[in-house]
mmCIF file of N, CA and C in Angstrom:
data_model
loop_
_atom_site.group_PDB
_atom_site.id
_atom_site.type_symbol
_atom_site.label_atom_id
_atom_site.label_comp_id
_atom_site.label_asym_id
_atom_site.label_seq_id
_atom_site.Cartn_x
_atom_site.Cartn_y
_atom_site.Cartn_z
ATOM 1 N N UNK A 1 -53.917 9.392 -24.619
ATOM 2 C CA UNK A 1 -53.030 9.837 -23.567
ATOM 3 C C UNK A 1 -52.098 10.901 -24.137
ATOM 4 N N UNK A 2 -52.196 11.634 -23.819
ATOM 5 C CA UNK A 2 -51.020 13.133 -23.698
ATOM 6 C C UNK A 2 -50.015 12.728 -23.616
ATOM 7 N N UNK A 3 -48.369 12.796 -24.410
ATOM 8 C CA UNK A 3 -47.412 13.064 -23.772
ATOM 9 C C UNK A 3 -46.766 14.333 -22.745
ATOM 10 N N UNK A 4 -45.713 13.906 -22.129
ATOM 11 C CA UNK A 4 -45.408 15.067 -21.139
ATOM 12 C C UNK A 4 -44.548 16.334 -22.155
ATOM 13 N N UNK A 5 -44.520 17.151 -22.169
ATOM 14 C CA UNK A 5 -44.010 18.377 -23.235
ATOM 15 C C UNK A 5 -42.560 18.197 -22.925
ATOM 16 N N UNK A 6 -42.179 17.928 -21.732
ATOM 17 C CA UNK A 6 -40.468 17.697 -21.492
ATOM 18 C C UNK A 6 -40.205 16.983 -20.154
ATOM 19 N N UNK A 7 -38.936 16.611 -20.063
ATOM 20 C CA UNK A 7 -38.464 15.617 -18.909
ATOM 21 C C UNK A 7 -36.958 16.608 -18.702
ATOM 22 N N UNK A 8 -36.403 16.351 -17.420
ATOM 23 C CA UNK A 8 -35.257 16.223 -17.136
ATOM 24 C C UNK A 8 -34.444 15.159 -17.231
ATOM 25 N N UNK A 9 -33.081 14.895 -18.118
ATOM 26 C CA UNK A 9 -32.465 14.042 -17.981
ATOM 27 C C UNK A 9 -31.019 14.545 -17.510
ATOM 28 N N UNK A 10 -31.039 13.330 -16.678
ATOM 29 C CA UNK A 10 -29.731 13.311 -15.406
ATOM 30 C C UNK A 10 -28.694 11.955 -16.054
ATOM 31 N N UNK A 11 -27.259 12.446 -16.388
ATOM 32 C CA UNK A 11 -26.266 10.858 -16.661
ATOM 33 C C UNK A 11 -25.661 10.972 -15.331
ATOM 34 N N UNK A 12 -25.886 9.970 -14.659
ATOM 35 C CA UNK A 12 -24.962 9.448 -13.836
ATOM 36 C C UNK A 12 -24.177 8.355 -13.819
ATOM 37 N N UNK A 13 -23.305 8.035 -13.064
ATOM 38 C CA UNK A 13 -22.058 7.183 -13.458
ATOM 39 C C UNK A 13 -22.936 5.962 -12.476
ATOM 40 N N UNK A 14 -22.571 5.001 -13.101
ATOM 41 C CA UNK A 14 -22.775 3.388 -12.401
ATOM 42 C C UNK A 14 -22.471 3.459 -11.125
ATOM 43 N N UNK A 15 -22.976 2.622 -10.192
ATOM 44 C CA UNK A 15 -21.758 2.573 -8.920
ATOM 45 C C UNK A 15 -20.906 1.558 -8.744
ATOM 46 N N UNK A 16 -19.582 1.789 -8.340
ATOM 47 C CA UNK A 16 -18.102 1.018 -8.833
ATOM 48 C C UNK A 16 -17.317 1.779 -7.078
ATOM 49 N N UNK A 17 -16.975 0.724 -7.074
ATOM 50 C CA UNK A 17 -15.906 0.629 -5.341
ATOM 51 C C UNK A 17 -14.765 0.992 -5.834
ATOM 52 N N UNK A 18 -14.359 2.105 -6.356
ATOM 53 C CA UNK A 18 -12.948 2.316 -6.553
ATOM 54 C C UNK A 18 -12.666 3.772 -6.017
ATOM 55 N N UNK A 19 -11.392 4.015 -5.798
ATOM 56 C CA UNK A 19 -11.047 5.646 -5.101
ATOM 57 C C UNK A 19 -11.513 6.389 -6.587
ATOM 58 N N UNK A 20 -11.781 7.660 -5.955
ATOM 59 C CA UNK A 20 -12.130 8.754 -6.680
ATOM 60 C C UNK A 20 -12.959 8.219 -7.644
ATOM 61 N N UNK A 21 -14.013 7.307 -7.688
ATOM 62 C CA UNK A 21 -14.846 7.714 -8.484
ATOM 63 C C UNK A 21 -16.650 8.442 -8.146
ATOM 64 N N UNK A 22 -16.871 9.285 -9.129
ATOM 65 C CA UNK A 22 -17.965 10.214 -8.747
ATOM 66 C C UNK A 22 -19.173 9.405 -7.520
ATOM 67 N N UNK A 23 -19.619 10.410 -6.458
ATOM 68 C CA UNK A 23 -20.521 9.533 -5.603
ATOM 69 C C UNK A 23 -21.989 8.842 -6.594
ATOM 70 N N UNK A 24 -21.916 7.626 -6.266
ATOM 71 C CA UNK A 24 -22.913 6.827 -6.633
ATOM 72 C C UNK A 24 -24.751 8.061 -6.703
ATOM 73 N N UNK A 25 -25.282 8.267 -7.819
ATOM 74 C CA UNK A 25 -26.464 9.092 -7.669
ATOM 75 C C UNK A 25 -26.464 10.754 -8.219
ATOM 76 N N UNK A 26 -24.859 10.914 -8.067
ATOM 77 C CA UNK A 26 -24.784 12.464 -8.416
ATOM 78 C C UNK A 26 -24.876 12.381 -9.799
ATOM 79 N N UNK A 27 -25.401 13.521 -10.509
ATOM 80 C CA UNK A 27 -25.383 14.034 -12.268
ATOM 81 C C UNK A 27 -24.239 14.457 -12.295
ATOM 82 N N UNK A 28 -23.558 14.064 -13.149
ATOM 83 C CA UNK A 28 -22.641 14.695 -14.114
ATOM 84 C C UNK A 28 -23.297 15.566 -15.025
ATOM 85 N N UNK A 29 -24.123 15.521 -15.384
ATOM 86 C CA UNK A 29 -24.694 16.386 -16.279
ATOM 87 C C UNK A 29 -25.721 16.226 -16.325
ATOM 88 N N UNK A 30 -26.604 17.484 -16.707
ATOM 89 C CA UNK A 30 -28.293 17.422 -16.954
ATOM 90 C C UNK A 30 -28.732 18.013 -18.097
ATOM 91 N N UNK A 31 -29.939 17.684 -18.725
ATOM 92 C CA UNK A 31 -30.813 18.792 -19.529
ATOM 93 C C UNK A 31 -31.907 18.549 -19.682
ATOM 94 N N UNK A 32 -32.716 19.805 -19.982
ATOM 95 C CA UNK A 32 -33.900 19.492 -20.162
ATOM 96 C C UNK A 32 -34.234 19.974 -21.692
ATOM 97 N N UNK A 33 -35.284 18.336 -21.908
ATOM 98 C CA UNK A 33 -35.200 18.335 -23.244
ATOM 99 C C UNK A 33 -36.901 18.366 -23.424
ATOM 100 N N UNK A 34 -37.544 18.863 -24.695
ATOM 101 C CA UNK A 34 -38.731 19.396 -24.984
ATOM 102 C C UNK A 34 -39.106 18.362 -25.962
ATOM 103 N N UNK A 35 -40.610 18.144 -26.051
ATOM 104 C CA UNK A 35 -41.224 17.094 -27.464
ATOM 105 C C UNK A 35 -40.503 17.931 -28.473
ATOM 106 N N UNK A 36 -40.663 17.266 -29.804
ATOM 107 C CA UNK A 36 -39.874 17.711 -30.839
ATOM 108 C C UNK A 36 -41.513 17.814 -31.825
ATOM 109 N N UNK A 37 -42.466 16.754 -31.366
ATOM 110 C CA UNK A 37 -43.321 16.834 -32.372
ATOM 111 C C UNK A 37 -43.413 15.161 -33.223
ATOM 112 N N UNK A 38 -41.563 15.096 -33.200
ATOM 113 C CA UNK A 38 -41.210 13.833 -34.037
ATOM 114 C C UNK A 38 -41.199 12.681 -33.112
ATOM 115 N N UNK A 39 -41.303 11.531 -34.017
ATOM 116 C CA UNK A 39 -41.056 10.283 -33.157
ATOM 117 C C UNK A 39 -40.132 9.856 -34.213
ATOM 118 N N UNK A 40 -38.991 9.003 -33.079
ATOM 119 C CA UNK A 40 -37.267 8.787 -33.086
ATOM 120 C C UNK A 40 -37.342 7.190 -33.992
ATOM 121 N N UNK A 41 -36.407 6.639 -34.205
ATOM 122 C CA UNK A 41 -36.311 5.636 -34.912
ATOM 123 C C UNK A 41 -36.762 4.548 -33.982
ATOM 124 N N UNK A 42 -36.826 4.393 -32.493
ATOM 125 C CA UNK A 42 -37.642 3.277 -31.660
ATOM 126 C C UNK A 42 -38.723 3.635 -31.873
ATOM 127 N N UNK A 43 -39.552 4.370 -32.442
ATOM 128 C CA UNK A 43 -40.925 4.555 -32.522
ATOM 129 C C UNK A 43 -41.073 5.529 -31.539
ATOM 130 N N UNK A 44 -40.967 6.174 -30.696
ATOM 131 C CA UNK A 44 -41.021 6.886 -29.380
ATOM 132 C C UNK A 44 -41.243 8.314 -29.384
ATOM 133 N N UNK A 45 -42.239 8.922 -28.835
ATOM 134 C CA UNK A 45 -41.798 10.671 -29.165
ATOM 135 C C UNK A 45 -40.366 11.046 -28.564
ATOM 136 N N UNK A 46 -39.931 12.013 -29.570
ATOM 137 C CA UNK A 46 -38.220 12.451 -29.826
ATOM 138 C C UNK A 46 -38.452 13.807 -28.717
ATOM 139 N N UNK A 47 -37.614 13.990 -28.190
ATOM 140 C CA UNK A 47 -36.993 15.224 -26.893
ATOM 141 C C UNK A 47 -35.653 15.549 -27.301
ATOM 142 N N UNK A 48 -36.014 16.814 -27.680
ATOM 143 C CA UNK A 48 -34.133 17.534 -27.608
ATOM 144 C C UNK A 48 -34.086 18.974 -26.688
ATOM 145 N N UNK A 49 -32.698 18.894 -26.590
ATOM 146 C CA UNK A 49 -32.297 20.361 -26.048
ATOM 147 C C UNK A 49 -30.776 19.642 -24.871
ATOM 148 N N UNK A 50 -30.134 20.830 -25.554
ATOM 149 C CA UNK A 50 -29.206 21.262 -24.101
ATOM 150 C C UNK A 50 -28.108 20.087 -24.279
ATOM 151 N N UNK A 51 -28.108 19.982 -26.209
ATOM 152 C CA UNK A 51 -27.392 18.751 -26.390
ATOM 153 C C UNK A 51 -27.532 17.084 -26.266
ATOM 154 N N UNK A 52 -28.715 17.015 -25.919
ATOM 155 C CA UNK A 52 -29.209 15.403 -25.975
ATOM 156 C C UNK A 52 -30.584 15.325 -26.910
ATOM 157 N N UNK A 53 -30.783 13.961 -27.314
ATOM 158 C CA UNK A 53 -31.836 14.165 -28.330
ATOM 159 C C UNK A 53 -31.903 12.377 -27.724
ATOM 160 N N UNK A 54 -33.257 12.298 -26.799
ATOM 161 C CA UNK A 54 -33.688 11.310 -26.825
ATOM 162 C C UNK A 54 -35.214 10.885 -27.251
ATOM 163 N N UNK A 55 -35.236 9.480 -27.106
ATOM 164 C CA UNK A 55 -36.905 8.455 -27.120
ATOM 165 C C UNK A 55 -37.125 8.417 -26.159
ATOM 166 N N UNK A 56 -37.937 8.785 -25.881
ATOM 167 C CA UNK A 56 -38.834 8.829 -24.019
ATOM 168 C C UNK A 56 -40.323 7.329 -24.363
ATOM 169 N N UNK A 57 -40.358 6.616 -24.109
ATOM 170 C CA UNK A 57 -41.393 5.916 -23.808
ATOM 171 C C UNK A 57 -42.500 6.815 -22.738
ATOM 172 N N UNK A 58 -43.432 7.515 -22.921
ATOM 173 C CA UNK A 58 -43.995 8.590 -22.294
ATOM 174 C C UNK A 58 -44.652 7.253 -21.160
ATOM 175 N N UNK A 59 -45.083 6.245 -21.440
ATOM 176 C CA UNK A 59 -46.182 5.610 -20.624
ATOM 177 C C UNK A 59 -45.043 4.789 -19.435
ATOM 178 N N UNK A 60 -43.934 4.208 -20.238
ATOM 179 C CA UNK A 60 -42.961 3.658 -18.443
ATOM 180 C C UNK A 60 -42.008 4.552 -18.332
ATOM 181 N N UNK A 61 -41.777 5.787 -18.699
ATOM 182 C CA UNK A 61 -40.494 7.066 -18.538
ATOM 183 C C UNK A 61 -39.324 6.149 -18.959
ATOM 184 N N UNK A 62 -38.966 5.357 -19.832
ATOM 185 C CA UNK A 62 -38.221 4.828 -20.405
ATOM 186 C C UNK A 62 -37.832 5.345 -21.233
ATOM 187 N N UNK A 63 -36.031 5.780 -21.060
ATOM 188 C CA UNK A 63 -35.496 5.863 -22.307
ATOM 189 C C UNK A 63 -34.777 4.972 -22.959
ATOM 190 N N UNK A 64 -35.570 5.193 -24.724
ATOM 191 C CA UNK A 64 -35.317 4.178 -25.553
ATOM 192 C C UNK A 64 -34.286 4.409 -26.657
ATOM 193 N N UNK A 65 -33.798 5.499 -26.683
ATOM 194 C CA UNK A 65 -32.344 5.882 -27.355
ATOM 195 C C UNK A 65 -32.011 6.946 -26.716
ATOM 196 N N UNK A 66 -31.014 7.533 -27.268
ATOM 197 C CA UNK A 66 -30.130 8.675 -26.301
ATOM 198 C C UNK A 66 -28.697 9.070 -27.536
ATOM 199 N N UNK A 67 -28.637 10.182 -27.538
ATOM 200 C CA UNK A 67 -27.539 10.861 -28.171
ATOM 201 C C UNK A 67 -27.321 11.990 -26.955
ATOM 202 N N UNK A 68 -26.041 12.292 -26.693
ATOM 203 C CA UNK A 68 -24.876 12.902 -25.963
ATOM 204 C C UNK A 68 -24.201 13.808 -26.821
ATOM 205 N N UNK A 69 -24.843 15.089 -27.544
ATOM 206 C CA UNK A 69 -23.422 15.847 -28.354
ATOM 207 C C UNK A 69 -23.722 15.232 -29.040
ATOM 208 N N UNK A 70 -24.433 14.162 -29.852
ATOM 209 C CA UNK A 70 -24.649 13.600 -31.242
ATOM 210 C C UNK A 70 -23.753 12.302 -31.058
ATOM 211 N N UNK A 71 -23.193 11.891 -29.860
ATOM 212 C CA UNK A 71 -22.565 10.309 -29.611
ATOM 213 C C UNK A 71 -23.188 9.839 -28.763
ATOM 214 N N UNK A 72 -23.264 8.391 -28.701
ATOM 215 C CA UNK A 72 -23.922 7.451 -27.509
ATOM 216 C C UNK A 72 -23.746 7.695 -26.403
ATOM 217 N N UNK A 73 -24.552 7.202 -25.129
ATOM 218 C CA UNK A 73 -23.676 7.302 -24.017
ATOM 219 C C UNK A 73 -22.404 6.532 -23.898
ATOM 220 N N UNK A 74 -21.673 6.700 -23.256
ATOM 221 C CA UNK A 74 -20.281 6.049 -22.808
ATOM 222 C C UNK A 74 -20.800 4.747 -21.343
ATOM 223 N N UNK A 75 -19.649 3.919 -21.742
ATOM 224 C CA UNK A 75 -19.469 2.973 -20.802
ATOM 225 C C UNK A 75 -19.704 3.547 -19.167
ATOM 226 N N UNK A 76 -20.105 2.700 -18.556
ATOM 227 C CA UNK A 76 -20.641 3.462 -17.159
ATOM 228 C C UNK A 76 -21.227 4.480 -16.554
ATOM 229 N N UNK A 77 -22.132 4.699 -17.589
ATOM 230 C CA UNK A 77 -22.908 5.870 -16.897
ATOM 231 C C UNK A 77 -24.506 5.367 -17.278
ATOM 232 N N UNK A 78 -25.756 5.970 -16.488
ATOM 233 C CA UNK A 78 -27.050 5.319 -16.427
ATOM 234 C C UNK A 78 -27.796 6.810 -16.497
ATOM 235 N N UNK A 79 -28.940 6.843 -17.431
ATOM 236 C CA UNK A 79 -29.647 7.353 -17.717
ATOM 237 C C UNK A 79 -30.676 7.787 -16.035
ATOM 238 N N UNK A 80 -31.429 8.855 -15.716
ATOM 239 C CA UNK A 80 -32.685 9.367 -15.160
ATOM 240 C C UNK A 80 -33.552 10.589 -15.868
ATOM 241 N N UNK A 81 -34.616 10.287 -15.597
ATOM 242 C CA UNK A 81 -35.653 11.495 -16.003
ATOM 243 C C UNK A 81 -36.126 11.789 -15.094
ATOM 244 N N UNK A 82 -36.987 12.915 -15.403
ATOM 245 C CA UNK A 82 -37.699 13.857 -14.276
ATOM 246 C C UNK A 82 -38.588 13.998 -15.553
ATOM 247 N N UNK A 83 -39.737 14.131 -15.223
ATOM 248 C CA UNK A 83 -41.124 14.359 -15.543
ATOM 249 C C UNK A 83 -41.373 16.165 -15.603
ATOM 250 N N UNK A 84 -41.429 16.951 -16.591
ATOM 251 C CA UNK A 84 -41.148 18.501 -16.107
ATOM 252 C C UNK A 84 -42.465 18.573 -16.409
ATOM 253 N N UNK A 85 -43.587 19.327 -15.744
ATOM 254 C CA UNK A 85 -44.592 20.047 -15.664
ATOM 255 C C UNK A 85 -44.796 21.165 -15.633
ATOM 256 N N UNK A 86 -45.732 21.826 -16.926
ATOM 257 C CA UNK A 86 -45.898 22.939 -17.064
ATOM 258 C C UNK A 86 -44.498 24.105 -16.972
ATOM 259 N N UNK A 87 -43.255 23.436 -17.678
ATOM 260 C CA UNK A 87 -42.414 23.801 -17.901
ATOM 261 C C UNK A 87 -41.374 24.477 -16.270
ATOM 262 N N UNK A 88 -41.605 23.512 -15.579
ATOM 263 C CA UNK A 88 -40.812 24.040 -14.288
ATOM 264 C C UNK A 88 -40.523 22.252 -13.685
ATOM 265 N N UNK A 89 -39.650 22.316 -12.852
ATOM 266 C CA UNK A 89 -39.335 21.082 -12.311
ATOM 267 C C UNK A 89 -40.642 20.775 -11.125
ATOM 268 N N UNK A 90 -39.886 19.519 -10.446
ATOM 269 C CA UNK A 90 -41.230 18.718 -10.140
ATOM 270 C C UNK A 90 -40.824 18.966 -8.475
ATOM 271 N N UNK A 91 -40.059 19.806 -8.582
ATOM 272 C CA UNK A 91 -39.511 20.100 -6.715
ATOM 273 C C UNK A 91 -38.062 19.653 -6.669
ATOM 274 N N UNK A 92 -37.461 19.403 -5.843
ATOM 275 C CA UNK A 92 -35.772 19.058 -5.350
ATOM 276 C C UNK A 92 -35.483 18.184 -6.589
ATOM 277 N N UNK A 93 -34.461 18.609 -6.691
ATOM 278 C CA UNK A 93 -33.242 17.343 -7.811
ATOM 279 C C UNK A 93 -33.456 16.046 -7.653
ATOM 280 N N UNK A 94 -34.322 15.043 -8.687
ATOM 281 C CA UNK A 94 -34.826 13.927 -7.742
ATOM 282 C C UNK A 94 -35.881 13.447 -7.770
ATOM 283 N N UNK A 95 -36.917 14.553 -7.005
ATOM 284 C CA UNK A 95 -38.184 14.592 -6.935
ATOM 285 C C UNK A 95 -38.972 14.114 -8.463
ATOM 286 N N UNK A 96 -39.938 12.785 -8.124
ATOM 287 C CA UNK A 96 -40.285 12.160 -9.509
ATOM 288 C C UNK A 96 -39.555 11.524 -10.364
ATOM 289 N N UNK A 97 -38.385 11.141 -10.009
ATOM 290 C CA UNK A 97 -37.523 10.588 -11.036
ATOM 291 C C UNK A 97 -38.074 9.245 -11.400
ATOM 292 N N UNK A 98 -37.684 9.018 -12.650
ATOM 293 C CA UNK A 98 -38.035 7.148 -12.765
ATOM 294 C C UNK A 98 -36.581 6.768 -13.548
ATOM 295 N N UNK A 99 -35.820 5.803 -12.638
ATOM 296 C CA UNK A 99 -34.500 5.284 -13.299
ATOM 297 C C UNK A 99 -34.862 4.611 -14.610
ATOM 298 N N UNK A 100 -34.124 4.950 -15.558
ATOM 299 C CA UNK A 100 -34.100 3.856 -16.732
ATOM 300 C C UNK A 100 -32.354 3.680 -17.360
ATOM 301 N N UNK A 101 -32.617 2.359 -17.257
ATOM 302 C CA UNK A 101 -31.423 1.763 -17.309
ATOM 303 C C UNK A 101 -31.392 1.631 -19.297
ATOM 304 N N UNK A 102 -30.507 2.510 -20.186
ATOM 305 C CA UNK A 102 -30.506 2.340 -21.456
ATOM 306 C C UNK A 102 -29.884 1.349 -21.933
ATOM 307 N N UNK A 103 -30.083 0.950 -23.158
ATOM 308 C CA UNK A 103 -30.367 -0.591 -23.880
ATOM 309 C C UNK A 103 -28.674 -0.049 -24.126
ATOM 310 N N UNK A 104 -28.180 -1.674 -24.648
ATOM 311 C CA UNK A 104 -26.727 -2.084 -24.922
ATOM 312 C C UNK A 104 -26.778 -0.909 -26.027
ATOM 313 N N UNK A 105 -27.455 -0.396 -27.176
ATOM 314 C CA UNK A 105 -27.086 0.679 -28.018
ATOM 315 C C UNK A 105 -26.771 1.898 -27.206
ATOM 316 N N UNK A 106 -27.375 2.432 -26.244
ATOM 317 C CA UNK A 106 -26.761 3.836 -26.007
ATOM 318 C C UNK A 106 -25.788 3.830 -24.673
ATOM 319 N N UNK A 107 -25.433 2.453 -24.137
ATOM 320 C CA UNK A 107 -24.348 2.269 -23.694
ATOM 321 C C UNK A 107 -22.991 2.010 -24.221
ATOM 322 N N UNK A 108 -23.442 1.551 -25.233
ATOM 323 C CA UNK A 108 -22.104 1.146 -26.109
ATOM 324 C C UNK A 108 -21.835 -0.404 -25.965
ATOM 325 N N UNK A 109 -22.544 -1.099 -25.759
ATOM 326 C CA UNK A 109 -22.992 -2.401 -24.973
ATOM 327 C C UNK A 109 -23.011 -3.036 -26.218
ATOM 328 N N UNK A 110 -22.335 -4.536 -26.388
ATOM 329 C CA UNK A 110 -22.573 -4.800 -28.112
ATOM 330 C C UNK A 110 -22.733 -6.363 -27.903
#
């Protein structure tokens, strides 16, 4: 099986009932990150760019580590990918996503 050459990853914030916090689903931030070639310390082929350097589980779109700027993710926020093909997105912001919820390490979860 082929891995995919790159994914889109989307952090979005948890959803939480409090004033002013970001709408439930929106990115705070995105990038798209490319195979590296390498596989990451979960065993996983490694994806960087645009400041994130994750483990993609290519077969459930699971991500299995995650660096932010070279730090973990932060408390309340949840990982998405996008599947990028032939180096262009997969249609609307969205389109193809598979949620993955990251392990207590790149939440900060202990």
């Amino acid at each position: 099986m082929s891995h995919p050459q790159s994914y889109e990853i989307l952090l979005v914030p948890e959803f939480k009932e409090s004033a002013g916090a970001p709408t439930p689903g929106a990115a705070i931030r995105s990038a798209v990150v490319a195979a590296t070639g390498d596989t990451g310390a979960s065993g996983y082929p490694r994806y960087a760019g645009d400041g994130m350097e994750a483990d993609i589980d290519p077969a459930t779109h699971t991500v299995e580590a995650l660096l932010v700027d070279g730090a973990e993710l932060d408390y309340g926020l949840t990982v998405r990918i996008a599947e990028r093909r032939g180096g262009t997105g997969m249609g609307e912001p969205g389109a193809g996503e598979e949620t993955a919820e990251p392990t207590g390490e790149e939440t900060g979860d202990r």
